[in-house]
Short mmCIF file of C-alpha atoms in Angstrom, two decimals:
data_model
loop_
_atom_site.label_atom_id
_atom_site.label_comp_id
_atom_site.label_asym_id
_atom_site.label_seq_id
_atom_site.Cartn_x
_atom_site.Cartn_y
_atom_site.Cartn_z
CA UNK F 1 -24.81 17.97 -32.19
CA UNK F 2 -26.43 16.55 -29.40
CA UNK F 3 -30.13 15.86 -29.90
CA UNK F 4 -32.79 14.16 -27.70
CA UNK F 5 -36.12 13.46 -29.39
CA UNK F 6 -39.18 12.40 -27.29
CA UNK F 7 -42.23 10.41 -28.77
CA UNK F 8 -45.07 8.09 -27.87
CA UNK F 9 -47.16 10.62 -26.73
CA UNK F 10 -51.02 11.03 -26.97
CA UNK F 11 -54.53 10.53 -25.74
CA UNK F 12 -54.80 7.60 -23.12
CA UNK F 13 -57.86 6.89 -21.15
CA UNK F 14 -57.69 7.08 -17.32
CA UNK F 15 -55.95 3.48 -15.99
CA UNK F 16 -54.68 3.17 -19.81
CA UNK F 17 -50.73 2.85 -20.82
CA UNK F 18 -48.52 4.78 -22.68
CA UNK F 19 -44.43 3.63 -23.59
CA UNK F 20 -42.71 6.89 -24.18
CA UNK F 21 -39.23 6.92 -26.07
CA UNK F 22 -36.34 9.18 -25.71
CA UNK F 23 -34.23 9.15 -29.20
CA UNK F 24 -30.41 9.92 -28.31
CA UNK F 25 -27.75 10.97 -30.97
CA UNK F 26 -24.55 13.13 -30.88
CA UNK F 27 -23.11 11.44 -28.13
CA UNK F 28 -22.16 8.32 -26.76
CA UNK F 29 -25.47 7.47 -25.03
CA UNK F 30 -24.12 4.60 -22.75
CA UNK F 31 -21.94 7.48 -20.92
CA UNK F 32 -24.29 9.08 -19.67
CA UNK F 33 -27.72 8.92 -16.40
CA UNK F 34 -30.72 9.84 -18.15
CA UNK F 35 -34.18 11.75 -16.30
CA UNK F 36 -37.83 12.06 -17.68
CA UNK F 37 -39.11 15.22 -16.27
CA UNK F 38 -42.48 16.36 -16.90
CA UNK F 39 -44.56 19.50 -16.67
CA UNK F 40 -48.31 20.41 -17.01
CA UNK F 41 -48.46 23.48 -19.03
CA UNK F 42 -48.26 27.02 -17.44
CA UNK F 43 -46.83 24.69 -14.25
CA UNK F 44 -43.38 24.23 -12.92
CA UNK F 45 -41.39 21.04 -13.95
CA UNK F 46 -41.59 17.93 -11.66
CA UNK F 47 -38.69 15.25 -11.37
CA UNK F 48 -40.31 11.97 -12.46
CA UNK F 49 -37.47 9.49 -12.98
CA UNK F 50 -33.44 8.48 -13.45
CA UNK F 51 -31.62 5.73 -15.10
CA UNK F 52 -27.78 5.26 -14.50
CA UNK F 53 -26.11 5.38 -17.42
CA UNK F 54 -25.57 1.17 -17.52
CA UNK F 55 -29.59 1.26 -16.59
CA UNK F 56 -29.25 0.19 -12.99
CA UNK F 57 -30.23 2.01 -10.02
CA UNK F 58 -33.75 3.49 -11.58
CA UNK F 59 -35.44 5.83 -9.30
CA UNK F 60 -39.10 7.30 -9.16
CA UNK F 61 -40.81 10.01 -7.91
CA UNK F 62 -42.99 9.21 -5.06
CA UNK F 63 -46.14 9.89 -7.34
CA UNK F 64 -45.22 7.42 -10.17
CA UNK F 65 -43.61 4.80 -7.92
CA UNK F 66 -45.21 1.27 -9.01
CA UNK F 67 -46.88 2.83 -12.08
CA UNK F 68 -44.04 3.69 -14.17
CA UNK F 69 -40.50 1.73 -15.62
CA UNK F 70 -37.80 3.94 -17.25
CA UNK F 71 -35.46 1.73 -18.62
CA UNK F 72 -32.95 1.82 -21.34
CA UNK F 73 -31.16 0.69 -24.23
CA UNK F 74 -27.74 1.25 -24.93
CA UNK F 75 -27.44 -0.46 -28.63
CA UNK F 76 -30.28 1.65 -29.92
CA UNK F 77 -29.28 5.05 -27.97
CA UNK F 78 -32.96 5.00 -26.90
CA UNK F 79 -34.32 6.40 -23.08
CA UNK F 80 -37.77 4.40 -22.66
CA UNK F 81 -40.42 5.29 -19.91
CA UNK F 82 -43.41 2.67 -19.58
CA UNK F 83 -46.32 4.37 -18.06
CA UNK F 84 -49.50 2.08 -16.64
CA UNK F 85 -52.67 2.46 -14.62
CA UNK F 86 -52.79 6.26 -15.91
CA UNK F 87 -54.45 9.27 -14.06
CA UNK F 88 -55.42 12.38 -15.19
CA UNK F 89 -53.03 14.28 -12.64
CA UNK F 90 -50.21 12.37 -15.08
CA UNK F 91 -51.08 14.76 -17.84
CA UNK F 92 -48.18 16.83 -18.83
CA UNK F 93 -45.63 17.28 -21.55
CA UNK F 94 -43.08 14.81 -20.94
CA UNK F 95 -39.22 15.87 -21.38
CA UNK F 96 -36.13 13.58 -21.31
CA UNK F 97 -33.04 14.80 -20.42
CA UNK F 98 -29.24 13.58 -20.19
CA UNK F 99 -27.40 14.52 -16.67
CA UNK F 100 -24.13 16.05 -16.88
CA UNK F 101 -23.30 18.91 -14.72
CA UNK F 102 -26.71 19.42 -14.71
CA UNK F 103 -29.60 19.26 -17.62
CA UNK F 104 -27.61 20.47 -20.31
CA UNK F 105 -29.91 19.02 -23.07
CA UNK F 106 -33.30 18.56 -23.08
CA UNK F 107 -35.40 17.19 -26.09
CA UNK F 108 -38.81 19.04 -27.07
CA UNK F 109 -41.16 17.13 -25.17
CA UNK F 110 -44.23 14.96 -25.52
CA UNK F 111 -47.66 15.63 -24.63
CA UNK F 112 -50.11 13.14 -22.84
CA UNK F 113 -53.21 13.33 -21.95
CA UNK F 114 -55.09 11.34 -20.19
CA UNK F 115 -59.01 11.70 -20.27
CA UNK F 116 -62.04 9.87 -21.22
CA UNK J 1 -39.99 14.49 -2.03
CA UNK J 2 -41.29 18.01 -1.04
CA UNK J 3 -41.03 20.56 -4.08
CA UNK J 4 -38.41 23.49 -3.22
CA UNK J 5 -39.62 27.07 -2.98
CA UNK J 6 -39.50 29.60 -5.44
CA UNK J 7 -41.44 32.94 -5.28
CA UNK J 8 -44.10 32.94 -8.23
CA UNK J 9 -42.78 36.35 -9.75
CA UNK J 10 -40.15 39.16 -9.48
CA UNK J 11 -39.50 41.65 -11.81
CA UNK J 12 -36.89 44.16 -12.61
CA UNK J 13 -36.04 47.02 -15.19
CA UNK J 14 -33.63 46.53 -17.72
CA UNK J 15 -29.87 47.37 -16.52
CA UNK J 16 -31.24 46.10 -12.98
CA UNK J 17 -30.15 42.72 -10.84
CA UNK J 18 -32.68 40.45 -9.76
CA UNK J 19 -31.72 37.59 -7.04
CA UNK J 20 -34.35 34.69 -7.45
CA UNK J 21 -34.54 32.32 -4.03
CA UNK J 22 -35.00 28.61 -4.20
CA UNK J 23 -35.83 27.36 -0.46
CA UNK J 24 -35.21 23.53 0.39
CA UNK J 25 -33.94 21.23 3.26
CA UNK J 26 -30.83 19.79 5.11
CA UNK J 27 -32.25 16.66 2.23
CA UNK J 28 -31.58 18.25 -0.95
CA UNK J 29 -30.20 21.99 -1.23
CA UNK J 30 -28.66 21.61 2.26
CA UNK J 31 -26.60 18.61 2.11
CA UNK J 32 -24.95 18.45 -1.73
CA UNK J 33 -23.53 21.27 -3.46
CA UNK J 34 -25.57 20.36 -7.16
CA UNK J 35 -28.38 22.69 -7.32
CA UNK J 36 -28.95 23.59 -10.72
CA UNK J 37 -31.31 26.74 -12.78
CA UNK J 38 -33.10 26.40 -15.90
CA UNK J 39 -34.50 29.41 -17.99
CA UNK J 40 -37.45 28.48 -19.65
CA UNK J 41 -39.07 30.50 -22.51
CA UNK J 42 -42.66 30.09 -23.46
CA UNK J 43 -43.61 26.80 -25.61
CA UNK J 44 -39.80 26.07 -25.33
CA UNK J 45 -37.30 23.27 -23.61
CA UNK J 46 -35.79 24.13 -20.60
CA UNK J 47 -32.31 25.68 -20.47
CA UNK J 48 -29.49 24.92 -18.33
CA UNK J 49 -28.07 28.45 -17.21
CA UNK J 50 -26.27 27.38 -13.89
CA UNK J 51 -25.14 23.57 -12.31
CA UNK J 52 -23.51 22.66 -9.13
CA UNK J 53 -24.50 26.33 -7.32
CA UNK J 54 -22.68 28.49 -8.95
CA UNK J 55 -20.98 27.10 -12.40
CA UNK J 56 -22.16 28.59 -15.27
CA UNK J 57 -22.03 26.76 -18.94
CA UNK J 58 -20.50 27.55 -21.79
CA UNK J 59 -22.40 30.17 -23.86
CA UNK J 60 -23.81 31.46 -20.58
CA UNK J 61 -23.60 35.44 -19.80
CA UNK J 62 -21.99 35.89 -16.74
CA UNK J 63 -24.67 38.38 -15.89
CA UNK J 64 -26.48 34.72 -14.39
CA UNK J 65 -24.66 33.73 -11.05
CA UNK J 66 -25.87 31.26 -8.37
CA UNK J 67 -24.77 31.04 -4.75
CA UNK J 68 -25.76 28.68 -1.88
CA UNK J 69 -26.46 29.45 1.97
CA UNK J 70 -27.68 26.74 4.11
CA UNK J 71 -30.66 25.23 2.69
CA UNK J 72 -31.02 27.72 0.14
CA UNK J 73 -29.88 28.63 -3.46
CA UNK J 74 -30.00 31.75 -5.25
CA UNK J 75 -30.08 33.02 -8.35
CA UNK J 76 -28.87 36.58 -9.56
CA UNK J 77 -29.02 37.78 -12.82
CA UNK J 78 -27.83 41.63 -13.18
CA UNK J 79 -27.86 43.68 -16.20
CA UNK J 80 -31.35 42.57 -16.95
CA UNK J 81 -32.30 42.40 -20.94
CA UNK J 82 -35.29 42.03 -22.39
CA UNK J 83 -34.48 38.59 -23.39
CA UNK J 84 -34.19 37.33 -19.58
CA UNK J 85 -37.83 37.39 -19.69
CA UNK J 86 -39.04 33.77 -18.92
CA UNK J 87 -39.49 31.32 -15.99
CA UNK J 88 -36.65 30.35 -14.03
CA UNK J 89 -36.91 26.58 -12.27
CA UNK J 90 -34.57 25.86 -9.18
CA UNK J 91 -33.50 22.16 -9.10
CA UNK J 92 -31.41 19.90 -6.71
CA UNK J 93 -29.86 16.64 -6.43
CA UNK J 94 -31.55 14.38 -2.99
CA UNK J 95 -29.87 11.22 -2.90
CA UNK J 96 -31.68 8.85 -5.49
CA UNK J 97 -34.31 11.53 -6.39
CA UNK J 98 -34.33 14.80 -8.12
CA UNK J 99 -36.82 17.90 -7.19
CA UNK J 100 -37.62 20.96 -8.33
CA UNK J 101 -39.03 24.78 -7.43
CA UNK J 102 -42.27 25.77 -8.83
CA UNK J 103 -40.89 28.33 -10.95
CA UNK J 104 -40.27 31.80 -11.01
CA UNK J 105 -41.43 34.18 -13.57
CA UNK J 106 -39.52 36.92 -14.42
CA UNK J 107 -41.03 39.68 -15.62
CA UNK J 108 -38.49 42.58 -17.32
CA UNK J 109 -40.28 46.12 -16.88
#
């Protein structure tokens, strides 16, 4: 059974960090491009970043460019997102997903929040 | 990195068909057939309920279809159940980047 598990989550003051992790199992995590997507709650979901599958090639939303690193690693089937200089506007539950003909799995998310 | 467009709600009665539209550009929806919908139930994970357009997974009622014309995707779900309740998100591939609609909610009379 596939099954992505997000954590790393919490209560970060504004220009704070966060490392989020992305815990892959029931499949061959190497094989596959990974996304972090994340939505505020009662919002629509926003596109925040990709990793190929051998972790080249990342990509960022325009919003996070320069603030965030998604990066990966294969021997621990682990999806990593390093968030820095935090805003509020990054609050949101934070989702990681695996891309194969589209989203197919998603994990349950984890909520940040960042606030003084 | 403009969101797509989605309308904010539709609604239907149950044995009805609903089409949901998901407006982009010549950048995203217009230039690569991978537009994807996700079904989204309160407090839960997205769901993947159609990928490139108009493929549907496995597990999937083929009461959910997509279609593509131009710069825009739809989706169409007839038959509505009580269960189809939820927000729908429109999403499409854009090169390096990814982008989404702002959600639809569905709302089953």
């Amino acid at each position: 059974e596939v099954q992505l598990v997000e954590s790393g989550g919490g209560l970060v003051q504004p220009g704070g960090s966060l490392r989020l992790s992305c815990a892959a199992s029931g499949f061959t995590f190497s094989s596959y491009r990974m996304h972090w997507v994340r939505q505020v709650p009662g919002k629509g979901l926003v596109w925040v970043s990709r990793i190929n599958s051998d972790g080249s090639s990342p990509s960022y939303a325009d919003s996070v460019k320069g603030r965030f690193t998604i990066s990966r690693d294969n021997a621990r089937n682990t999806l990593f997102l390093q968030m820095d200089s935090l805003r509020a506007e990054d609050t949101a539950v934070y989702y990681c997903a695996r891309d194969y003909q589209g989203l197919a799995y998603w994990g349950q998310g984890t909520l940040v929040t960042v606030s003084s | 990195q403009s969101a797509l467009t989605q309308p904010r709600s539709v609604s239907g009665s149950p044995g009805q068909s609903v089409t949901i539209s998901c407006t982009g550009t010549s950048s995203d929806i217009g230039g690569y057939d991978y537009v994807s919908w996700y079904q989204q139930h309160p407090g839960k994970a997205p769901k993947l309920v159609i990928y490139d357009v108009d493929k549907r997974p496995s597990g999937v009622p083929d009461r959910f279809s997509g279609s593509k014309s131009g710069n825009t995707a739809s989706l169409t779900i007839s038959g509505l159940q009580a269960e189809d309740e939820a927000d729908y998100h429109c999403s499409s591939y854009a090169g390096y980047y990814g982008v989404f609609g702002g959600g639809t909610k569905l709302t089953v009379l």
